[in-house]
Tab-separated table of C-alpha atoms and ligand atoms in Angstrom:
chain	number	residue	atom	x	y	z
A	293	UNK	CA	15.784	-14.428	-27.265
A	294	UNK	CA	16.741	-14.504	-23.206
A	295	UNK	CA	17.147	-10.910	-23.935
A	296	UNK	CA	13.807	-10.117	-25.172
A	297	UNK	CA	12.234	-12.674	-22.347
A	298	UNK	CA	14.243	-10.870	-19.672
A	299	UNK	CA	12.348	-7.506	-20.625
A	300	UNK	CA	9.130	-9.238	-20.944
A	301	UNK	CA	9.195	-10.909	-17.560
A	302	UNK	CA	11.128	-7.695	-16.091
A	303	UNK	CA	13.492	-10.591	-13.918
A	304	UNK	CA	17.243	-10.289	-13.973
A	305	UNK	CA	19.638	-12.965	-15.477
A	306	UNK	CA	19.406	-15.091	-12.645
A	307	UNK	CA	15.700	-15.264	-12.490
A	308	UNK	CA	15.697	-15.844	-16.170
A	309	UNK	CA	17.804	-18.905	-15.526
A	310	UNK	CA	16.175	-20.274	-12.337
A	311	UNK	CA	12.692	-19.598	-14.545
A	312	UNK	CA	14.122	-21.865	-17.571
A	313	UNK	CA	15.420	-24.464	-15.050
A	314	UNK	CA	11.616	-24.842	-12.926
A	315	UNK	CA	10.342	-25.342	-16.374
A	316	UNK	CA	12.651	-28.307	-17.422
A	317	UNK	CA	12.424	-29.965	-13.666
A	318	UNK	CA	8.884	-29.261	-13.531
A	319	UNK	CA	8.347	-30.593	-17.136
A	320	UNK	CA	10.216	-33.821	-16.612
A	321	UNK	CA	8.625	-34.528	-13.405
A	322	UNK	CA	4.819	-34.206	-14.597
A	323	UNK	CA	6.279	-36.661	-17.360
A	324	UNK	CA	7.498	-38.846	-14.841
A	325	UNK	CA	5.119	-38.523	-12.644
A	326	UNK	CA	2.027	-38.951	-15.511
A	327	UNK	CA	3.890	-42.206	-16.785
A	328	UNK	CA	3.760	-43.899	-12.863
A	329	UNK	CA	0.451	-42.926	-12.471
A	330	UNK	CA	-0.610	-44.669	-16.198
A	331	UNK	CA	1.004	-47.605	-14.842
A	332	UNK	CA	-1.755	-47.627	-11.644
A	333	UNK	CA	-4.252	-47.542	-15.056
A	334	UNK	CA	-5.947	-50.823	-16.638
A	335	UNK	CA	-5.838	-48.770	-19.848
A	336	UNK	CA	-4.037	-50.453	-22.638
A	337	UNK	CA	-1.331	-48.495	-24.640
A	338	UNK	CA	-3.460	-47.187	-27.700
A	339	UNK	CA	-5.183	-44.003	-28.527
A	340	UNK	CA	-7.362	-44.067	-25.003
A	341	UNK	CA	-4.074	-44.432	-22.955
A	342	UNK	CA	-2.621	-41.120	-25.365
A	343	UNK	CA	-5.436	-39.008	-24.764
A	344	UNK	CA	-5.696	-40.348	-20.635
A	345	UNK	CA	-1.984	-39.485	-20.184
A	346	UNK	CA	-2.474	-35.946	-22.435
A	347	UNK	CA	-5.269	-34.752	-19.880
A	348	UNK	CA	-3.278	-36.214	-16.813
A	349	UNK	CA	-0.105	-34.218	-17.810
A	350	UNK	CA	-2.093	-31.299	-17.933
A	351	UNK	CA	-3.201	-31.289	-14.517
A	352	UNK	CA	-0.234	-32.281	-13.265
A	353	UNK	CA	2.207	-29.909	-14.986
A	354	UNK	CA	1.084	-26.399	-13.027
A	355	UNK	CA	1.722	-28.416	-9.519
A	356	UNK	CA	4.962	-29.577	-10.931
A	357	UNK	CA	5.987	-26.239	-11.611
A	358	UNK	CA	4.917	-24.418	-8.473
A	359	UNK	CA	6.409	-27.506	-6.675
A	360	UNK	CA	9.509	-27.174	-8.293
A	361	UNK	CA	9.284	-23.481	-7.746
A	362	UNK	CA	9.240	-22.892	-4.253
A	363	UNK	CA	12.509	-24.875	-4.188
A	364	UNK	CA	14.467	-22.428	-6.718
A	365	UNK	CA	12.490	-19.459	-5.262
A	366	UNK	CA	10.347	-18.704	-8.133
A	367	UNK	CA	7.079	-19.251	-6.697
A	368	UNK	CA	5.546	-15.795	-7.206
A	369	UNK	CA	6.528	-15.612	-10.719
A	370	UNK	CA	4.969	-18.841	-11.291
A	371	UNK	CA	1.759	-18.128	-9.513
A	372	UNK	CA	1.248	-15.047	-11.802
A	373	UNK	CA	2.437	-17.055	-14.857
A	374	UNK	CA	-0.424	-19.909	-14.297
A	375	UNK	CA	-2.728	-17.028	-13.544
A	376	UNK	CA	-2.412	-15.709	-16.797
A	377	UNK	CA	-2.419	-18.459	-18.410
A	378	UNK	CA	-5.678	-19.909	-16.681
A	379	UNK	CA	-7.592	-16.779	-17.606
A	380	UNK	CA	-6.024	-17.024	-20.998
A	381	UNK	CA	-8.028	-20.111	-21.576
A	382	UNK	CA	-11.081	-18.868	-19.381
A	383	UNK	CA	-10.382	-20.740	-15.785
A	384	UNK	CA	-8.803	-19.577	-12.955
A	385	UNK	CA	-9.609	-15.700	-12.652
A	386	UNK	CA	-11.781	-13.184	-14.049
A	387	UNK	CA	-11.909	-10.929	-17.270
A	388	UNK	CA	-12.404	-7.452	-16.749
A	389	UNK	CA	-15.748	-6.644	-16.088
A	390	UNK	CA	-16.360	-3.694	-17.990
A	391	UNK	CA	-19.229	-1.618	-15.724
A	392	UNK	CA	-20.574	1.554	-17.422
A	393	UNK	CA	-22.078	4.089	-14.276
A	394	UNK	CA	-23.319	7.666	-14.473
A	395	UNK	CA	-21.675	9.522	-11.763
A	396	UNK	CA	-23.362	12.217	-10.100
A	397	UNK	CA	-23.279	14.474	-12.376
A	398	UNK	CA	-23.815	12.707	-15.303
A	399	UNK	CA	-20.314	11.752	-16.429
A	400	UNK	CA	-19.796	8.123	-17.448
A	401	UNK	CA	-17.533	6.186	-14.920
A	402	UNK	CA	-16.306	3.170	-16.155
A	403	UNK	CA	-14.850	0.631	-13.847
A	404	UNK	CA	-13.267	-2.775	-14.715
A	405	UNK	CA	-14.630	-4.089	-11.520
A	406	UNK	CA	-12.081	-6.338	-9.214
A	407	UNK	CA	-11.790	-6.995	-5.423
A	408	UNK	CA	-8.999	-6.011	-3.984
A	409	UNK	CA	-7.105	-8.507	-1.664
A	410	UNK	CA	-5.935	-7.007	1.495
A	411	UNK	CA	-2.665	-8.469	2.034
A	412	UNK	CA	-0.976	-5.919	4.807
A	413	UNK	CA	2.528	-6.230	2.975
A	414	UNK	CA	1.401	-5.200	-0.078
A	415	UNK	CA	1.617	-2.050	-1.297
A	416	UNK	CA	-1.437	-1.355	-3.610
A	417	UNK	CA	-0.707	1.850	-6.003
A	418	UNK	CA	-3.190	4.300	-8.190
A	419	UNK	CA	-1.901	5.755	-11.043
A	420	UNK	CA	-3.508	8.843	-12.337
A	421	UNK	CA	-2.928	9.675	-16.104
A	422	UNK	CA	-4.608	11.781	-18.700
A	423	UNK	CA	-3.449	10.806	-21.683
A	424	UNK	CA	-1.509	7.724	-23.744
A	425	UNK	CA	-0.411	6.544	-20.628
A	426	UNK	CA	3.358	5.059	-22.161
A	427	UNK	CA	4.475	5.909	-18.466
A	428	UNK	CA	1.849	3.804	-16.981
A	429	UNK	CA	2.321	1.099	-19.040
A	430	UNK	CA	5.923	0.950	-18.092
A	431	UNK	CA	4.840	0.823	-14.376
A	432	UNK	CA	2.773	-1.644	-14.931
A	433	UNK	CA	5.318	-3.947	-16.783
A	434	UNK	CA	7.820	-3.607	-14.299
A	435	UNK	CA	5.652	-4.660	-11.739
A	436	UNK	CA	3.672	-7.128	-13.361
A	437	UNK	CA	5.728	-10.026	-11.312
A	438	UNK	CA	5.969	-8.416	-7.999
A	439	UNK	CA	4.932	-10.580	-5.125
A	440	UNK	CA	4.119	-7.092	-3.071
A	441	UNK	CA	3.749	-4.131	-5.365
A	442	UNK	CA	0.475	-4.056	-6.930
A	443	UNK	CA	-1.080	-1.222	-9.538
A	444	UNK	CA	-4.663	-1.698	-7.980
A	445	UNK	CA	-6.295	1.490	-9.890
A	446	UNK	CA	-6.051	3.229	-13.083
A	447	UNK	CA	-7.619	6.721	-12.426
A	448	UNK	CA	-8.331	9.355	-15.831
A	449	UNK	CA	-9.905	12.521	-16.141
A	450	UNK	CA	-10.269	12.272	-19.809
A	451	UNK	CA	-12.962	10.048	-21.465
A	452	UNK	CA	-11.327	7.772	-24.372
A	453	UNK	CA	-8.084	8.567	-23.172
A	454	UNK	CA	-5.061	5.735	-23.977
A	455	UNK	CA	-4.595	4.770	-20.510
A	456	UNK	CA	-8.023	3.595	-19.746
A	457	UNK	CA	-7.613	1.384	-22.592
A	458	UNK	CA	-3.964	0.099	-21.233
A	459	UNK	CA	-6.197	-0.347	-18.189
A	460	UNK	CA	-8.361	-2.533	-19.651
A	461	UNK	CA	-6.333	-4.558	-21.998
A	462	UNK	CA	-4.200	-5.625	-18.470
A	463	UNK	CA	-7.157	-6.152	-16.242
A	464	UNK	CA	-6.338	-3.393	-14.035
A	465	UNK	CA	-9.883	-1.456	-12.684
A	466	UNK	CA	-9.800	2.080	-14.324
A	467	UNK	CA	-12.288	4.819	-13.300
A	468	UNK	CA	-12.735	8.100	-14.961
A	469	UNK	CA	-13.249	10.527	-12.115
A	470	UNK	CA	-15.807	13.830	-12.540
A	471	UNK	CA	-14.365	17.224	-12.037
A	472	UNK	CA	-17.323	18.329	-9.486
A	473	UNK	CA	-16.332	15.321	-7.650
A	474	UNK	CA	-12.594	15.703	-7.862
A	475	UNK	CA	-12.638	19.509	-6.970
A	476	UNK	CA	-15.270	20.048	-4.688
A	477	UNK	CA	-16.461	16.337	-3.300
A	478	UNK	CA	-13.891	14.319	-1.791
A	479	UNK	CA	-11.521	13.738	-4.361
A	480	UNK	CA	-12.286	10.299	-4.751
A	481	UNK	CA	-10.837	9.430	-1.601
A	482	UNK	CA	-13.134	7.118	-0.740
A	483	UNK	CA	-13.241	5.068	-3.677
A	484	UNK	CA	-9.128	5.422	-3.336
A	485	UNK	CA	-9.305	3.765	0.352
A	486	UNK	CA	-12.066	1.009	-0.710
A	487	UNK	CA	-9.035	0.087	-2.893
A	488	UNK	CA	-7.097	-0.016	-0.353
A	489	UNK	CA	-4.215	2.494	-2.139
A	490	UNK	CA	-1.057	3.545	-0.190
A	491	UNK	CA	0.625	5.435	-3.020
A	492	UNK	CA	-0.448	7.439	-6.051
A	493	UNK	CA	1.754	7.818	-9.008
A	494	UNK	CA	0.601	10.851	-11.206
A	495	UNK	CA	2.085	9.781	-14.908
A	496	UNK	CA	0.654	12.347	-16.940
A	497	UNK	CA	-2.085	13.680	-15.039
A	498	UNK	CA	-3.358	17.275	-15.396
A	499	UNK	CA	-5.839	18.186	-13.104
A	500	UNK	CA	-4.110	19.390	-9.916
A	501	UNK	CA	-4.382	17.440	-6.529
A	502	UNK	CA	-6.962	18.908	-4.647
A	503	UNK	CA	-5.419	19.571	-0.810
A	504	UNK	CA	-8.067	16.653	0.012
A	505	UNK	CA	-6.247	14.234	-1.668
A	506	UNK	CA	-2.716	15.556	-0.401
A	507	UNK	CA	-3.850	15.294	3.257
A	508	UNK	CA	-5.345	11.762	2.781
A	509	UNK	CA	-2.146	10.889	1.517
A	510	UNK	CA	0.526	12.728	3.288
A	511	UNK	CA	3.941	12.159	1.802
A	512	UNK	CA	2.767	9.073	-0.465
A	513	UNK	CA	1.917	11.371	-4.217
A	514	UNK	CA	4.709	11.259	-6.947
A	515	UNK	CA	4.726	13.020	-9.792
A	516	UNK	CA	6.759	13.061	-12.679
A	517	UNK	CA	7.524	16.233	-14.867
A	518	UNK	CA	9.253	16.715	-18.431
A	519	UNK	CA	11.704	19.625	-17.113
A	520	UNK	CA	14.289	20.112	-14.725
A	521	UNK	CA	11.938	21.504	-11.830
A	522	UNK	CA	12.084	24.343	-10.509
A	523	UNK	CA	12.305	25.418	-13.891
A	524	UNK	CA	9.857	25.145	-16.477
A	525	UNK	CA	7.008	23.743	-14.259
A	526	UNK	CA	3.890	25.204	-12.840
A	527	UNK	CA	0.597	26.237	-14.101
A	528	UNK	CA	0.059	25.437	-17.909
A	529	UNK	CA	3.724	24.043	-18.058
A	530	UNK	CA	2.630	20.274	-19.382
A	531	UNK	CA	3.513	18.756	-22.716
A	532	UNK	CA	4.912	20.336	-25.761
A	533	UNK	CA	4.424	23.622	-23.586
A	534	UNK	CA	7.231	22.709	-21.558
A	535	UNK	CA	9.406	21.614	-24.499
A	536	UNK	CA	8.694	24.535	-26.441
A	537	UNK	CA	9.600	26.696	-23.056
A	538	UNK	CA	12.955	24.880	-22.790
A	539	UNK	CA	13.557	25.502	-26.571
A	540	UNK	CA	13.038	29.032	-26.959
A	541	UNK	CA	15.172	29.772	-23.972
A	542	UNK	CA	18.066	28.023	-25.873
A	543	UNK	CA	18.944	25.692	-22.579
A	544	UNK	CA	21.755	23.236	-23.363
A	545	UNK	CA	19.835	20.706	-21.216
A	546	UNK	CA	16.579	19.512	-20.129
A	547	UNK	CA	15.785	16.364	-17.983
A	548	UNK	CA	13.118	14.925	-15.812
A	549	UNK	CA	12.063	15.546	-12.322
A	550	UNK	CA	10.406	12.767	-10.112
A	551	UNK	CA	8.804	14.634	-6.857
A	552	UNK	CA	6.463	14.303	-4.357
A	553	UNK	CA	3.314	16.426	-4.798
A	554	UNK	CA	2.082	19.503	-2.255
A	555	UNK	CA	-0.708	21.945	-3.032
A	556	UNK	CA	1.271	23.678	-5.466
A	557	UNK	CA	2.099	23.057	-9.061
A	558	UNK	CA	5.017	20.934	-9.705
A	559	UNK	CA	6.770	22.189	-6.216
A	560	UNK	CA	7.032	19.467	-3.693
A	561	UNK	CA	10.549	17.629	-2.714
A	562	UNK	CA	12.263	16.622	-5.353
A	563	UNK	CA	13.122	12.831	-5.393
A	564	UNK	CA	15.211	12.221	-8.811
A	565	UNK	CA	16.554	14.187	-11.497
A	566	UNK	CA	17.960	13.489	-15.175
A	567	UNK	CA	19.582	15.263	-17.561
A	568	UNK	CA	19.728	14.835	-21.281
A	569	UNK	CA	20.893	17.186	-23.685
A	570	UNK	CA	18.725	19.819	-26.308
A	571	UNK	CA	19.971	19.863	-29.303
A	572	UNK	CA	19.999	23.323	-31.614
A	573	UNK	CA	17.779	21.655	-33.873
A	574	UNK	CA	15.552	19.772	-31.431
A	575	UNK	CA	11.783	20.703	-32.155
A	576	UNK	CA	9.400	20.005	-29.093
A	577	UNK	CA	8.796	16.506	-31.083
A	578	UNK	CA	11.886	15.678	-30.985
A	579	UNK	CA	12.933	16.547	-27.505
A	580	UNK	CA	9.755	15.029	-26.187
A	581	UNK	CA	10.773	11.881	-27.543
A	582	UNK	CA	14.333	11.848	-25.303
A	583	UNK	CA	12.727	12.824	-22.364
A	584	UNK	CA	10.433	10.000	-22.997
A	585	UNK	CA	12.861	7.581	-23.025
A	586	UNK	CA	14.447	9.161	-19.646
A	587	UNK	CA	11.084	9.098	-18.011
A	588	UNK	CA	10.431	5.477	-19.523
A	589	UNK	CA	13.833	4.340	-17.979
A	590	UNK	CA	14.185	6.026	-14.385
A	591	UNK	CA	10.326	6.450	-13.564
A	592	UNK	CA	9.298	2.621	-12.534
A	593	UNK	CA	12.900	2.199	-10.814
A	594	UNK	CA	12.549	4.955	-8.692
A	595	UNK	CA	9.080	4.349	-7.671
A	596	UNK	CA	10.147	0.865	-6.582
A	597	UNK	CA	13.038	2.268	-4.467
A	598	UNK	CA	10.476	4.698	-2.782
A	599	UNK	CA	8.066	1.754	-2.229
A	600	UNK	CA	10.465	-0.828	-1.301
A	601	UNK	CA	11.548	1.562	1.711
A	602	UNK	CA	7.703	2.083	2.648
A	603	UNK	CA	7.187	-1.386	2.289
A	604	UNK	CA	10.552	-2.049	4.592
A	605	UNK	CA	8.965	0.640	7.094
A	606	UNK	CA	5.547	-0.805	7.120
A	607	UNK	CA	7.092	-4.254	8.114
A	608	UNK	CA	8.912	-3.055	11.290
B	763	LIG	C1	5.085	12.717	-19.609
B	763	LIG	O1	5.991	13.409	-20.382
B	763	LIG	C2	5.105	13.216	-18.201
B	763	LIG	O2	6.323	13.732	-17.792
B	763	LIG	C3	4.112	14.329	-18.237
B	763	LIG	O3	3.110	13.887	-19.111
B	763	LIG	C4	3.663	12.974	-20.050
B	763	LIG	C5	2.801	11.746	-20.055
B	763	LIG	O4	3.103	10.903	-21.122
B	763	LIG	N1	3.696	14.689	-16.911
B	763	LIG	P1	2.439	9.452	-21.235
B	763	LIG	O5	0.937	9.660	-21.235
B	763	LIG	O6	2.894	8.664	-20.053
B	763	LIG	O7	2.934	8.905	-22.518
């Protein structure tokens, strides 16, 4: 059970334990403090005084909990917590608001439209996907809790794609961008800047970054690609393509590359590499599937370390 909460709350053992311990504190001190207040009550103990102390332990249980919080460091986590829970039951933030435009040229934009808070010391990233978007949704879980790393933007070029529905399902605005737009306009920075975006993760994206984009954001595009770069990327190297490549030339190994993106196909500085092994009876399926699971498992991590050093930098 701590295990599976651990993953779904991305926090270390530590954090699990401070998190269990602000809930019992925080828990026994809105009863406390809900029975002392009843006392200041004329209310006689029956079914009034039940339903009195019910609603007054409600209210009092979220400042508990941040109270207690802030003393065993957990304040963030708890602030997102009470977030969720407030817009599970309809208070306390806002449900995606699903806007349907018609770009310029006539291709549907959908945006789940949000404001974005401009907190200098946090670092507000765009993902850019094209298709099921498993990548992205591992971002976003290991970042769901962080108090300064925020996935602002879910960008797609392809309409009914899987990410744009991750995007809605977690609240996170998604816009589906127009090739004319993306190519020969301005790439979208604007919209990117209104956001306020410092980095752009590419999980699965595969239109290539138009030198627009690369110059508005020197230094601060990561990609991630299903090979061991240089080999096996460039033009028309995506998907089962690459798999298939690997494959037929009988490698021993394949891997994943994390870079950053220049004007070229899969070329810029390479950031992280990992291997994992082809097997002589691997089928692109099948060796799609392992590199999956290396993608799934180094991809979020290593964007944090690149952010957490930005993050570091923009502080000084
Ligand atoms: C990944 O294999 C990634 O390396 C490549 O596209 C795939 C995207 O998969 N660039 P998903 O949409 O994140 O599941």
């Amino acid at each position: 059970m701590f295990q599976r909460l651990r993953q779904k709350w991305k926090v270390n053992g530590l954090q699990l334990f401070l998190i269990i311990c602000t809930f019992a504190i925080g828990g026994s001190l809105t009863g406390f403090a809900g029975r002392k207040l009843m006392n200041f009550t004329a209310v006689e103990k029956g079914w009034l005084w039940v339903i009195i102390y019910i609603i007054l332990i409600t209210l009092l249980w979220p400042v508990s909990v941040l109270l207690v919080s802030i003393f065993l460091g957990q304040y963030r986590f708890f602030v997102g917590y009470l977030k969720k829970i407030g817009r599970r039951v309809g208070i306390g933030g806002q449900e995606p608001d699903v806007r349907r435009q018609k770009s310029e040229a006539g291709r549907e934009t959908v945006i789940n439209e949000q404001q974005t808070t401009s907190d200098p010391f946090t670092i507000h990233i765009a993902i850019f996907a094209s298709g099921a978007g498993s990548n992205a949704q591992k971002i976003i879980d290991h970042f769901r809790h962080s108090g300064h790393i925020k996935i602002s933007l879910i960008i797609c070029n392809k309409p009914g794609a899987g990410v744009l529905t991750i995007a809605s399902k977690e609240n996170i605005p998604g816009l589906l961008i127009d090739k004319e737009k993306f190519f020969r306009g301005d790439a979208y920075t604007d919209e990117l800047k209104e956001k306020k975006i410092d980095f752009i993760i590419l999980a699965g994206f595969l239109w290539k970054i138009p030198v627009v984009l690369i110059k508005a954001y020197p230094g601060k595009i990561v990609n991630i690609h299903p090979a061991l770069l240089p080999k096996y990327g460039g033009k028309g190297m995506y998907g089962d393509h690459v798999h298939e490549a690997v494959i037929n030339a009988k490698d021993k190994e394949s891997g994943i590359t994390i870079h950053y993106v220049d004007e070229h196909y899969d070329h810029g500085d390479s950031i992280f590499q990992a291997k994992c092994a082809v097997f002589e009876n691997d089928t692109a399926e099948s060796l799609a599937q392992r590199i999956h699971f290396l993608e799934h498992e180094h991809y979020p991590r290593v964007i944090e370390r690149i952010l957490t050093k930005s993050l570091k930098e923009k502080r000084n």
